[in-house]
Amino acid sequence: MTIKRSSFGVFNSISALILAFFLYSGTAYAAHPDVSDSEDAIQAGQSLFNANCRTCHRLDQNYTGPALRGVTERRSLDWTKKFIVNSQALIQAGDAEAVALFREYNNIQMPSHDFLSDDDLMNLLSYIEYGDTADATAAADGEGTAEGQAGGIPSEYLTIILVVLVFVLLLILVVLGLIVSVLKKYLNQSQDLDQDDKEFINQKTDLKKVFTSDAFIIIITTIVLALVVKTALDGLYNVGIQQGYAPKQPIAYSHQLHAGEYEIPCQYCHTGVEIGKSANIPSANICMNCHMHIQNVDGQEGISPEIAKLYDAYDNNKPIEWVRIHNLPDLAYFNHSQHVAVAGLECQTCHGPIEEMEVVYQHSSLTMGWCIDCHRNTEITTQGNEYYDKLVQLHSESKDALKVKDIGGLECAKCHY
Ligand code: HEC
Ligand code: HEC
Ligand code: HEC
Ligand code: HEC
Ligand code: HEC
Ligand code: HEC
């Protein structure tokens, strides 16, 4: 009697599949056990997050700062709290993790949040770990069309499906194991087996074979390939987006000092914002209004080397070669006066806390989704603007407030030449 060897092949492939599943599900993260997943905590955390963190963070997406979900797994709870309360203190104390992160994010300073109580911090972490699923956050960004809705199945369901699948496979494995042992017993009792077949029946399922089996290798290769493709796609979505870009400038000019400490109005230097399309970068002449007299910072002797560069440019009539940070492609039209003078928006809405920046960085993504998102949600300031009187009358029957989208803010031709 001869036994079909392929049935053992099936057994081996199923073991391989289960092993692969365990390896894969091992990559899912687990939040710190002290972080509560109660609805109340998540909700309290959400309002804190929206008020203090959303300008720079998303849960599942790198933004100005890193994606936050899973932070209590990759860092200790204590470290995470300290970092949120005062990241600069950790960085200045030389904490290796904090310093590495700070470097990775172009030395962007996260503001301190020392007003947050320990309860606040725990609620924030509840929201960060258990709040909105990827879809909700991406939709709130208005940029989710491509990424957020592609997933279809919410991630909790995916996890459940995975667990059930693993369970079913385990069950099959156990049943198969039983069948095999019953068969073995039965065959060992039968007399008419030659030596070869006996050996074959009594061989052990050895793990080494499982790992080197074709099935296992194919499954692992597929998973690795899928991960590589996903990473590449995520990368492609970000091509051309320069959020966080903070190049080194030819003169170490500081907004934190001039616009923050000395409160020089933005318009003093960026003369175009109220009147034209472009905000303008000031020429050396404007700097010299003050620096004719100011040659160094208090307590310094002689001319500061940074200001010497300014004098050199001014005396020799050389333009200072500032590196441009914000730069829309030529196909898009953006006008500052429309947004600053007419709409009355603050510079900080789009540019972030410039007055705290030692080195300017690009705060917003500047994608089309970003423009559209604001146009969908922002009401127009119509008071004191006669131009809008007729429109307001026409619109008064609608229940919704008059938004930018209602005056054509979503029309292609308004933003594209
Ligand atoms: C002005 C932008 C900004 C704001 C506002 C901000 N962060 Fe950050 N955050 C960052 C940046 C940038 C980093 C990366 C580290 C660095 O550059 O210091 C970071 C890092 C972190 C980290 C470490 C993440 C990791 O992977 O280890 C945590 C946690 C964090 N932020 C939480 C918060 C919370 C909570 C709030 C609101 C209370 C908040 N941040 C507000 C910019 C910000
Ligand atoms: C004393 C002059 C001065 C004042 C005041 C000033 N800026 Fe600037 N700003 C500059 C110079 C010079 C640059 C180019 C060098 C740099 O990027 O730091 C610049 C660059 C910028 C950029 C980046 C431009 C780019 O390349 O995309 C933004 C945005 C900006 N300023 C916004 C502001 C805002 C908002 C304020 C007010 C809170 C302000 N500035 C106040 C001189 C000034
Ligand atoms: C309205 C006045 C004013 C204008 C305009 C102005 N500055 Fe300043 N600047 C100051 C003051 C005040 C200080 C700080 C002096 C101190 O701390 O004692 C300073 C300090 C500096 C420093 C720091 C020097 C050092 O060694 O740290 C640099 C660099 C500088 N300015 C560059 C510029 C440039 C470039 C421009 C034009 C884009 C400019 N400033 C425009 C008032 C001005
Ligand atoms: C509605 C969003 C928004 C607001 C509000 C806004 N900006 Fe901008 N800013 C932009 C965009 C978008 C660009 C890039 C423009 C481009 O590349 O054509 C930009 C570019 C700039 C630049 C680079 C030079 C230029 O004109 O391209 C400076 C400087 C600047 N802004 C300063 C300011 C100042 C100062 C204020 C407030 C008085 C302000 N911005 C308000 C969106 C905004
Ligand atoms: C923070 C909110 C905000 C952002 C971001 C924003 N806008 Fe606007 N935009 C407005 C508001 C408010 C108005 C209405 C101004 C008015 O009353 O005419 C407006 C008006 C406009 C208009 C005139 C529309 C019309 O029908 O007259 C154009 C064009 C425009 N924006 C282009 C852009 C572009 C391009 C971007 C992105 C680079 C952008 N906006 C980003 C708030 C925003
Ligand atoms: C509120 C302003 C605004 C409106 C309205 C708008 N766009 Fe855009 N669009 C932009 C901006 C800004 C960019 C550049 C984004 C970037 O560089 O990432 C862009 C980029 C694009 C691009 C990509 C070009 C490239 O280089 O990849 C296409 C295509 C496009 N828009 C088509 C449209 C069409 C079609 C419509 C009408 C349904 C439209 N846009 C309406 C602001 C707008």
XYZ file of C-alpha atoms and ligand atoms in Angstrom:
675
model
C 0.000 0.000 0.000
C 1.317 3.457 -0.859
C 0.210 6.709 0.641
C -0.378 9.886 -1.358
C 2.252 12.287 -0.088
C 0.436 15.399 -1.179
C -1.910 15.251 1.817
C 1.095 15.960 3.999
C 1.887 18.889 1.733
C -1.515 20.426 2.500
C -0.894 19.977 6.204
C 2.436 21.743 5.924
C 1.016 24.681 3.970
C -1.698 25.258 6.532
C 0.851 25.326 9.345
C 2.825 27.775 7.244
C -0.210 29.994 6.708
C -0.968 30.085 10.418
C 2.631 30.873 11.295
C 2.592 33.689 8.763
C -0.601 35.086 10.270
C 0.942 35.101 13.710
C 4.004 36.887 12.431
C 1.781 39.459 10.707
C -0.651 40.079 13.567
C 2.386 40.519 15.812
C 2.940 43.891 14.125
C -0.355 45.370 15.399
C 0.266 47.811 18.258
C -1.123 47.805 21.769
C -1.705 51.041 23.674
C -0.394 51.395 27.232
C -2.802 49.573 29.608
C -3.275 52.674 31.806
C -4.762 54.602 28.885
C -8.544 54.343 29.197
C -10.764 53.632 26.211
C -13.929 54.969 27.863
C -16.173 57.188 25.704
C -15.994 60.071 28.225
C -12.219 60.126 28.328
C -11.999 59.990 24.541
C -14.435 62.854 24.174
C -12.737 65.060 26.755
C -9.445 64.295 25.021
C -10.845 65.208 21.629
C -11.749 68.780 22.599
C -8.323 69.267 24.189
C -6.710 67.856 21.074
C -8.700 70.069 18.713
C -7.899 73.162 20.748
C -4.173 72.531 21.271
C -2.783 69.927 18.942
C -4.743 69.682 15.711
C -2.855 72.537 14.046
C 0.200 70.296 13.963
C -0.885 66.705 14.567
C -3.107 64.046 13.060
C -3.723 60.662 14.635
C -2.797 58.458 11.695
C -0.833 60.700 9.421
C 2.396 62.612 9.756
C 1.653 66.304 9.644
C 3.787 69.132 11.040
C 4.438 66.686 13.870
C 4.396 62.878 13.759
C 1.249 60.724 13.612
C 0.348 60.194 17.257
C -1.641 56.946 17.448
C 0.509 54.246 19.033
C 2.776 56.736 20.817
C 2.258 55.041 24.217
C 3.519 51.845 22.711
C 6.670 53.254 21.135
C 7.474 55.511 24.124
C 7.020 55.174 27.877
C 3.931 56.816 29.370
C 6.066 59.038 31.558
C 8.204 60.205 28.647
C 5.145 60.947 26.513
C 3.570 63.108 29.209
C 6.809 64.984 29.842
C 7.233 65.574 26.124
C 3.717 66.990 25.760
C 4.063 69.260 28.791
C 7.451 70.657 27.854
C 9.322 69.024 25.001
C 12.084 71.625 24.997
C 12.964 70.796 28.611
C 13.500 67.147 27.624
C 15.473 68.127 24.542
C 17.675 70.548 26.443
C 18.272 67.922 29.132
C 19.753 65.824 26.327
C 17.157 63.006 26.317
C 18.320 60.917 23.355
C 14.852 59.988 22.039
C 13.604 63.562 22.251
C 16.704 65.006 20.582
C 16.522 62.494 17.731
C 12.841 63.275 17.138
C 13.470 67.029 17.240
C 16.235 66.672 14.612
C 14.039 64.457 12.456
C 11.392 67.192 12.451
C 13.790 69.944 11.340
C 14.160 71.390 14.827
C 10.544 72.497 14.865
C 9.672 73.422 18.430
C 6.489 71.979 19.806
C 4.978 74.586 22.167
C 4.866 73.696 25.865
C 1.526 72.749 27.454
C 2.237 73.168 31.158
C -1.397 74.169 31.784
C -2.527 70.555 31.211
C -3.324 68.549 34.368
C -2.491 64.869 34.646
C -6.167 64.042 33.982
C -6.076 66.217 30.879
C -3.004 64.348 29.677
C -4.597 60.942 30.219
C -7.758 62.057 28.379
C -5.647 63.367 25.517
C -3.884 60.007 25.306
C -7.242 58.186 25.322
C -8.300 60.202 22.314
C -4.912 59.742 20.642
C -5.001 55.955 21.033
C -8.706 55.229 20.681
C -10.202 58.327 19.002
C -11.442 58.795 15.421
C -10.648 56.072 12.992
C -8.443 56.983 10.048
C -11.484 57.850 7.907
C -12.929 60.432 10.237
C -9.628 62.246 10.697
C -8.820 62.272 7.018
C -12.309 63.535 6.167
C -11.848 66.339 8.682
C -8.706 67.293 6.806
C -10.624 67.548 3.577
C -7.729 65.803 1.935
C -9.055 62.385 2.619
C -10.587 61.725 -0.783
C -7.596 59.796 -1.954
C -6.396 58.063 1.180
C -9.128 58.085 3.799
C -11.923 56.457 1.856
C -9.810 53.955 0.005
C -9.726 51.660 3.045
C -13.487 50.960 3.040
C -13.524 48.593 6.035
C -12.902 50.334 9.373
C -9.781 49.063 11.110
C -11.573 47.537 14.157
C -13.523 45.222 11.856
C -10.356 44.268 10.046
C -8.794 43.225 13.331
C -11.855 41.142 14.231
C -11.886 39.476 10.817
C -8.187 38.691 11.185
C -8.664 37.163 14.631
C -11.582 35.023 13.416
C -9.546 33.865 10.425
C -6.622 32.865 12.610
C -9.016 31.035 14.925
C -10.634 29.102 12.062
C -7.235 28.181 10.674
C -6.109 26.974 14.109
C -9.243 24.846 14.336
C -8.549 23.302 10.959
C -4.999 22.614 12.062
C -6.158 20.842 15.220
C -8.717 18.741 13.312
C -6.155 17.831 10.680
C -3.687 16.916 13.418
C -6.253 14.601 14.962
C -7.023 12.973 11.631
C -3.324 12.478 10.985
C -2.718 10.815 14.353
C -5.754 8.560 13.963
C -4.601 7.588 10.487
C -1.079 6.942 11.788
C -2.365 4.621 14.482
C -4.525 2.777 12.010
C -1.789 2.397 9.432
C 0.807 1.281 12.003
C -1.538 -1.530 12.997
C -1.954 -2.775 9.441
C 0.551 -5.435 8.461
C 1.189 -4.989 4.743
C 3.401 -1.874 4.851
C 6.945 -1.884 3.536
C 9.793 -0.171 5.444
C 9.720 2.968 3.278
C 6.082 3.697 3.951
C 6.489 3.056 7.682
C 9.240 5.652 7.878
C 7.160 8.111 5.961
C 4.157 7.705 8.233
C 6.118 8.140 11.419
C 8.115 11.189 10.386
C 7.598 14.285 12.532
C 6.203 17.509 11.073
C 9.339 19.486 11.434
C 9.291 23.278 11.707
C 12.369 23.691 9.592
C 10.518 22.149 6.674
C 7.569 24.454 7.292
C 9.782 27.530 7.168
C 11.498 26.404 3.987
C 8.295 25.226 2.300
C 7.231 26.977 -0.929
C 3.887 27.957 0.590
C 5.501 29.780 3.497
C 7.959 31.599 1.262
C 5.208 32.675 -1.149
C 3.004 33.982 1.672
C 5.816 35.952 3.311
C 6.934 37.381 -0.031
C 3.369 38.509 -0.769
C 3.017 40.259 2.575
C 6.371 42.005 2.229
C 5.552 43.083 -1.335
C 2.153 44.447 -0.249
C 3.806 46.517 2.504
C 6.433 47.870 0.092
C 3.777 48.889 -2.450
C 1.704 50.616 0.242
C 4.706 52.568 1.504
C 5.572 53.609 -2.037
C 1.991 54.777 -2.693
C 1.893 56.763 0.543
C 5.147 58.345 -0.541
C 3.718 59.301 -3.929
C 0.765 61.119 -2.343
C 3.278 63.363 -0.656
C 5.329 64.230 -3.745
C 5.512 67.996 -4.102
C 4.161 68.668 -0.628
C 6.697 70.641 1.378
C 4.973 70.893 4.709
C 7.508 71.536 7.443
C 10.119 72.738 4.933
C 12.535 75.014 6.807
C 15.636 75.845 4.737
C 18.653 77.613 6.206
C 18.575 81.279 5.216
C 21.631 83.337 4.106
C 21.232 85.656 7.127
C 20.084 84.227 10.447
C 17.063 86.539 10.556
C 14.632 85.621 13.331
C 10.850 86.179 13.268
C 10.768 85.173 16.918
C 12.960 88.208 17.739
C 11.520 90.783 15.305
C 7.815 89.858 15.021
C 7.577 88.181 18.445
C 9.740 89.986 20.985
C 9.857 93.409 19.273
C 6.315 93.091 17.880
C 7.146 94.637 14.521
C 3.905 94.306 12.475
C 4.067 91.794 9.635
C 2.977 94.473 7.156
C 6.009 96.622 7.980
C 8.121 94.147 6.025
C 5.599 92.161 3.979
C 4.213 95.242 2.300
C 2.065 93.483 -0.301
C -0.300 91.444 1.860
C -3.112 94.016 2.036
C -2.851 95.348 -1.476
C -1.742 92.635 -3.836
C -1.291 89.058 -4.812
C 2.155 88.640 -3.303
C 3.190 89.372 0.279
C 6.722 90.480 -0.763
C 9.981 89.763 1.006
C 11.565 93.021 2.287
C 14.631 94.474 0.613
C 17.755 95.357 2.589
C 16.552 98.986 2.636
C 13.742 98.105 5.009
C 16.118 96.298 7.343
C 18.453 99.294 7.253
C 15.740 101.593 8.616
C 16.663 100.096 11.953
C 20.019 98.443 11.404
C 21.693 101.677 10.355
C 21.779 102.145 14.127
C 21.521 98.638 15.527
C 24.766 96.784 14.850
C 24.536 94.002 17.392
C 22.395 92.510 20.091
C 22.558 93.993 23.583
C 25.797 93.267 25.391
C 27.725 92.322 22.259
C 30.845 94.206 21.141
C 31.370 95.379 17.543
C 29.259 94.405 14.563
C 27.371 91.129 14.732
C 28.556 88.784 11.939
C 24.951 88.297 10.785
C 24.362 92.027 10.551
C 27.722 92.392 8.779
C 26.233 90.270 5.990
C 23.320 92.714 5.803
C 25.712 95.688 5.524
C 27.668 93.897 2.839
C 24.498 93.389 0.771
C 23.351 96.974 1.315
C 26.714 98.662 0.611
C 27.369 96.641 -2.531
C 23.757 96.761 -3.708
C 23.611 92.965 -3.769
C 20.225 91.313 -3.275
C 20.046 88.977 -0.262
C 19.300 85.519 -1.620
C 16.501 84.427 0.720
C 15.409 80.866 0.062
C 11.733 80.696 -0.876
C 9.668 78.471 1.412
C 6.015 78.695 0.293
C 5.662 78.065 -3.402
C 2.501 77.103 -5.248
C 2.934 75.663 -8.740
C 2.395 78.111 -11.623
C -0.983 76.595 -12.472
C -2.541 77.881 -9.243
C -3.557 81.459 -8.439
C -3.507 82.688 -4.858
C -4.051 86.281 -3.812
C -3.059 87.616 -0.383
C -5.191 90.765 -0.388
C -8.335 88.687 -1.040
C -7.634 86.637 2.056
C -6.071 89.237 4.355
C -7.844 92.512 3.453
C -11.222 91.205 2.196
C -11.694 87.995 4.189
C -9.915 89.388 7.253
C -7.956 86.198 7.923
C -4.977 86.230 10.295
C -1.591 85.334 8.798
C -1.328 82.626 11.462
C -4.373 80.740 10.144
C -2.311 79.715 7.141
C 1.277 80.273 8.241
C 1.102 79.095 11.862
C 2.846 80.759 14.808
C 5.371 82.741 12.732
C 6.086 85.087 15.627
C 7.522 82.107 17.557
C 9.696 80.807 14.740
C 13.443 81.233 14.920
C 13.546 79.755 11.399
C 10.383 79.951 9.269
C 8.846 76.627 8.244
C 5.881 75.807 6.045
C 3.024 75.197 8.445
C 0.201 74.156 6.065
C 0.231 71.564 3.312
C -0.760 74.104 0.609
C -2.501 71.359 -1.356
C -5.687 71.938 -3.327
C -7.575 69.927 -0.683
C -6.381 72.404 1.936
C -7.702 75.443 0.003
C -11.019 73.722 -0.804
C -11.529 72.520 2.753
C -11.369 76.051 4.096
C -13.608 77.398 1.307
C -16.241 74.793 2.165
C -16.254 75.634 5.864
C -15.495 79.343 6.193
C -18.196 81.962 6.386
C -17.694 85.159 4.481
C -17.319 88.429 6.313
C -20.067 90.430 4.698
C -20.572 93.133 7.290
C -19.518 96.548 6.085
C -18.895 95.227 2.592
C -21.504 96.679 0.241
C -20.347 94.395 -2.492
C -22.078 91.511 -0.705
C -25.415 93.186 0.196
C -27.313 91.737 -2.778
C -25.868 88.272 -2.222
C -26.784 88.260 1.441
C -30.374 89.119 0.493
C -30.501 86.331 -2.081
C -28.977 83.880 0.322
C -31.200 84.752 3.298
C -33.695 81.989 2.418
C -31.116 79.287 2.854
C -30.593 77.995 6.388
C -26.830 77.707 6.059
C -24.486 80.631 6.523
C -22.939 82.179 3.429
C -19.689 80.276 2.840
C -16.866 80.872 0.388
C -18.147 77.966 -1.700
C -21.389 79.906 -2.239
C -19.584 82.736 -4.020
C -17.753 80.370 -6.355
C -14.833 79.430 -4.130
C -14.892 75.869 -5.500
C -14.878 76.833 -9.200
C -11.798 75.581 -11.001
C -11.244 78.807 -12.901
C -11.095 80.902 -9.728
C -7.847 79.224 -8.736
C -6.476 77.961 -12.038
C -5.237 80.111 -14.878
C 3.285 73.885 16.577
C 3.093 72.504 16.266
C 2.741 71.489 17.361
C 1.701 71.525 18.264
C 0.668 72.628 18.439
C 1.767 70.292 18.994
N 2.820 69.535 18.573
Fe 3.353 67.685 19.260
N 4.961 67.694 18.018
C 5.254 68.667 17.090
C 6.506 68.339 16.432
C 7.170 69.159 15.334
C 6.946 67.114 16.987
C 8.230 66.354 16.649
C 9.260 66.600 17.699
C 9.835 68.005 17.712
O 10.146 68.565 16.637
O 10.004 68.541 18.819
C 5.945 66.735 17.977
C 6.014 65.575 18.747
C 5.010 65.149 19.600
C 5.015 63.908 20.338
C 6.066 62.814 20.269
C 5.625 61.851 19.195
C 6.480 60.641 19.063
O 6.404 60.031 17.999
O 7.226 60.329 19.982
C 3.867 63.854 21.067
C 3.405 62.748 21.982
C 3.150 65.079 20.797
N 3.866 65.833 19.911
C 1.921 65.389 21.346
C 1.289 66.615 21.205
C 0.073 66.972 21.895
C -0.722 66.062 22.788
C -0.205 68.254 21.537
C -1.356 69.132 22.019
C -1.541 69.239 23.456
C 0.822 68.697 20.604
N 1.714 67.673 20.446
C 0.874 69.948 20.006
C 4.529 69.800 16.830
C 3.436 70.225 17.566
C 11.525 92.845 10.013
C 10.939 92.300 8.850
C 9.897 91.204 8.951
C 8.793 91.152 9.769
C 8.318 92.164 10.788
C 8.104 89.928 9.439
N 8.788 89.242 8.475
Fe 8.229 87.525 7.586
N 9.974 87.478 6.541
C 10.956 88.447 6.576
C 12.102 87.995 5.812
C 13.409 88.757 5.630
C 11.772 86.726 5.297
C 12.647 85.810 4.426
C 13.605 85.018 5.298
C 12.945 83.944 6.095
O 12.234 83.114 5.534
O 13.127 83.947 7.333
C 10.428 86.433 5.773
C 9.724 85.283 5.483
C 8.401 85.051 5.842
C 7.609 83.934 5.394
C 8.073 82.815 4.486
C 8.193 83.321 3.079
C 8.501 82.235 2.088
O 9.643 82.179 1.611
O 7.613 81.445 1.780
C 6.371 84.065 5.951
C 5.185 83.147 5.766
C 6.403 85.249 6.771
N 7.635 85.819 6.682
C 5.340 85.689 7.527
C 5.425 86.720 8.439
C 4.395 87.030 9.401
C 3.072 86.288 9.531
C 4.833 88.089 10.128
C 4.133 88.764 11.287
C 3.776 87.916 12.414
C 6.149 88.457 9.605
N 6.474 87.584 8.603
C 6.912 89.508 10.044
C 10.881 89.656 7.231
C 9.900 89.994 8.147
C 11.914 97.933 13.239
C 13.340 97.711 13.440
C 14.012 96.508 12.776
C 13.917 96.116 11.476
C 13.065 96.703 10.359
C 14.811 94.989 11.327
N 15.422 94.706 12.517
Fe 16.782 93.229 12.855
N 16.864 93.750 14.826
C 16.151 94.767 15.393
C 16.389 94.748 16.824
C 15.779 95.729 17.827
C 17.275 93.673 17.071
C 17.793 93.149 18.387
C 18.801 93.997 19.063
C 19.040 93.490 20.457
O 18.593 92.375 20.799
O 19.632 94.219 21.206
C 17.551 93.058 15.784
C 18.403 91.977 15.618
C 18.713 91.423 14.395
C 19.644 90.338 14.196
C 20.360 89.591 15.277
C 21.807 89.867 15.325
C 22.534 88.835 16.141
O 23.774 88.884 16.146
O 21.885 87.956 16.744
C 19.665 90.068 12.844
C 20.498 89.027 12.105
C 18.752 90.990 12.209
N 18.184 91.779 13.169
C 18.510 91.018 10.850
C 17.539 91.816 10.262
C 17.169 91.761 8.875
C 17.803 90.835 7.825
C 16.177 92.654 8.679
C 15.415 92.932 7.401
C 14.705 91.834 6.825
C 15.916 93.297 9.949
N 16.746 92.752 10.899
C 14.983 94.296 10.157
C 15.335 95.680 14.757
C 14.971 95.628 13.431
C -5.469 81.941 3.248
C -4.133 81.569 3.617
C -3.079 82.660 3.812
C -3.127 83.757 4.632
C -4.258 84.221 5.529
C -1.839 84.421 4.505
N -1.050 83.728 3.626
Fe 0.858 84.145 3.108
N 0.866 82.638 1.748
C -0.197 81.779 1.515
C 0.098 80.953 0.365
C -0.815 79.886 -0.222
C 1.385 81.346 -0.100
C 2.156 80.802 -1.318
C 1.810 81.735 -2.464
C 2.452 81.357 -3.789
O 3.367 80.534 -3.826
O 2.030 81.938 -4.797
C 1.840 82.392 0.806
C 3.081 83.035 0.707
C 3.530 84.004 1.588
C 4.842 84.607 1.567
C 5.954 84.281 0.582
C 6.024 85.338 -0.509
C 4.818 85.330 -1.408
O 4.058 86.303 -1.399
O 4.601 84.334 -2.122
C 4.885 85.523 2.590
C 6.046 86.420 2.965
C 3.601 85.499 3.251
N 2.803 84.559 2.631
C 3.257 86.310 4.332
C 1.968 86.429 4.832
C 1.567 87.411 5.817
C 2.486 88.443 6.451
C 0.235 87.209 6.053
C -0.689 87.989 6.989
C -0.732 89.427 6.840
C -0.197 86.090 5.224
N 0.871 85.676 4.485
C -1.484 85.573 5.206
C -1.348 81.698 2.262
C -1.771 82.644 3.173
C -8.224 79.656 6.056
C -9.204 79.686 5.010
C -8.758 79.777 3.557
C -7.746 79.068 2.934
C -6.797 78.060 3.544
C -7.796 79.466 1.555
N -8.796 80.384 1.355
Fe -9.294 81.235 -0.419
N -10.748 82.320 0.502
C -11.059 82.274 1.838
C -12.135 83.217 2.132
C -12.769 83.467 3.493
C -12.476 83.819 0.894
C -13.575 84.856 0.631
C -13.024 86.232 0.513
C -14.106 87.176 0.046
O -14.954 87.542 0.853
O -14.083 87.500 -1.140
C -11.581 83.238 -0.105
C -11.615 83.569 -1.449
C -10.789 83.023 -2.411
C -10.867 83.299 -3.821
C -11.900 84.207 -4.486
C -13.169 83.400 -4.708
C -14.261 84.195 -5.369
O -15.209 83.545 -5.798
O -14.178 85.401 -5.438
C -9.872 82.590 -4.444
C -9.543 82.547 -5.915
C -9.185 81.844 -3.411
N -9.768 82.122 -2.191
C -8.099 81.002 -3.648
C -7.479 80.228 -2.672
C -6.395 79.310 -2.936
C -5.749 79.046 -4.284
C -6.064 78.762 -1.735
C -5.003 77.714 -1.444
C -3.670 77.943 -1.904
C -6.958 79.322 -0.743
N -7.806 80.208 -1.338
C -6.921 78.974 0.598
C -10.491 81.468 2.782
C -9.415 80.596 2.553
C -9.622 77.067 -3.973
C -8.710 76.930 -5.052
C -8.806 75.784 -6.039
C -9.931 75.354 -6.710
C -11.351 75.883 -6.595
C -9.493 74.289 -7.591
N -8.135 74.084 -7.444
Fe -7.023 72.669 -8.418
N -5.364 73.219 -7.339
C -5.324 74.260 -6.445
C -3.989 74.352 -5.920
C -3.498 75.359 -4.880
C -3.221 73.323 -6.546
C -1.746 72.984 -6.318
C -1.657 71.978 -5.226
C -0.268 71.445 -4.979
O 0.723 71.988 -5.435
O -0.208 70.408 -4.298
C -4.128 72.622 -7.435
C -3.761 71.540 -8.227
C -4.590 70.981 -9.179
C -4.211 69.909 -10.055
C -2.919 69.143 -9.989
C -1.880 69.662 -10.834
C -0.596 68.932 -10.475
O 0.439 69.513 -10.648
O -0.660 67.803 -9.983
C -5.274 69.653 -10.879
C -5.348 68.624 -12.004
C -6.342 70.546 -10.497
N -5.894 71.340 -9.461
C -7.585 70.581 -11.098
C -8.675 71.289 -10.585
C -10.045 71.176 -11.094
C -10.479 70.283 -12.246
C -10.810 72.007 -10.339
C -12.334 72.244 -10.422
C -13.145 71.115 -10.123
C -9.935 72.661 -9.372
N -8.652 72.196 -9.555
C -10.343 73.601 -8.446
C -6.379 75.101 -6.083
C -7.689 74.979 -6.500
